[in-house]
Amino acid sequence: MSRVCPACSTSYSSEVSFCGHDGRITIQVQPPGEEDPRLGTQLGDFVVAARVADGAMGRVYEGRHPETRQQVAERCGTAWGVSGQTEWNLRSMFVVNDSQVRER
């Protein structure tokens, strides 16, 4: 999937995380009908930049810090309750380094 700068609408390949024109975080483009409302939003200090994986307990996103450019994986879960499916307000965040992944 490609990415796009939310400010100038320049398109990039999926490997480009920051706009070459204004330095903003690029956001993953979703196929029509599969748009994810979290993409481009802020979770804590991080911008949700891309959907990484789906699982039985929720979805994993790539998050980027707008100032430090730090990359994290953010897990947003879902749970089934009496009234149906609800989203967790809590999230797990994993800091991604070149040599290690550690839970934060």
XYZ file of C-alpha atoms in Angstrom:
104
model
C 0.000 0.000 0.000
C 1.149 3.504 -0.659
C 1.336 6.451 1.731
C 0.292 10.064 1.417
C 1.251 13.287 3.158
C -1.845 14.673 4.925
C -0.675 18.273 4.381
C 0.407 18.405 0.722
C -1.217 15.167 -0.599
C 2.043 13.941 -2.154
C 2.002 10.165 -2.693
C 4.895 7.938 -1.621
C 5.773 4.255 -1.602
C 4.977 2.302 1.561
C 8.612 2.549 2.722
C 8.579 6.370 3.020
C 7.516 7.483 6.513
C 8.069 11.249 6.180
C 7.143 13.736 3.464
C 10.081 15.039 1.457
C 8.412 18.446 1.102
C 7.301 19.344 4.622
C 8.619 16.543 6.872
C 5.172 15.420 8.023
C 4.418 11.801 8.846
C 2.988 9.998 5.830
C -0.231 8.033 6.328
C -0.993 4.649 4.775
C -3.619 4.719 2.018
C -6.356 2.112 2.507
C -8.331 0.397 -0.261
C -11.824 1.818 -0.873
C -14.300 0.383 1.605
C -11.542 -0.581 4.065
C -10.739 2.876 5.428
C -9.526 2.833 9.021
C -10.674 5.842 11.082
C -7.622 5.623 13.374
C -5.120 6.333 10.600
C -3.829 9.873 10.859
C -5.128 10.348 14.407
C -3.052 10.881 17.522
C -2.774 8.191 20.236
C -0.875 9.685 23.141
C 2.269 11.295 21.749
C 2.207 9.279 18.512
C 0.460 9.626 15.157
C -1.139 6.419 13.864
C 0.576 6.068 10.486
C -0.213 2.574 9.188
C -2.131 -0.604 9.878
C 0.373 -3.425 10.420
C -1.645 -6.526 11.356
C -5.019 -7.817 12.521
C -5.570 -10.518 15.097
C -8.236 -12.077 17.259
C -7.641 -9.580 20.071
C -7.288 -6.416 18.026
C -5.206 -4.524 15.499
C -1.557 -3.445 15.458
C -0.584 -0.052 14.056
C 2.650 1.720 13.262
C 2.929 4.887 15.302
C 5.375 7.743 14.761
C 6.347 10.573 17.079
C 6.031 13.859 15.141
C 9.084 15.496 16.735
C 11.542 12.686 17.498
C 10.416 10.463 14.575
C 10.525 7.476 16.944
C 8.670 4.448 15.575
C 6.412 2.300 17.757
C 3.918 -0.496 17.289
C 0.594 0.289 18.941
C -1.898 -2.465 19.704
C -5.543 -1.446 19.972
C -7.798 -4.217 21.153
C -11.423 -5.203 20.959
C -13.449 -7.144 23.479
C -16.868 -8.766 23.476
C -19.231 -7.741 26.240
C -22.904 -8.098 27.045
C -23.803 -5.322 24.618
C -21.552 -6.604 21.800
C -18.132 -5.563 20.632
C -16.480 -2.553 22.243
C -13.044 -1.083 21.766
C -10.482 -1.045 24.515
C -9.433 2.358 25.667
C -6.105 0.885 26.695
C -3.317 0.107 24.320
C 0.026 -1.640 24.415
C 2.940 0.182 22.906
C 6.180 -1.356 21.747
C 9.201 0.783 20.950
C 10.861 -0.334 17.726
C 14.645 -0.058 17.498
C 17.001 -1.431 14.862
C 18.304 -4.102 17.218
C 15.477 -4.748 19.677
C 11.812 -4.499 20.483
C 10.907 -3.770 24.094
C 7.503 -3.351 25.686
C 6.859 0.034 27.140
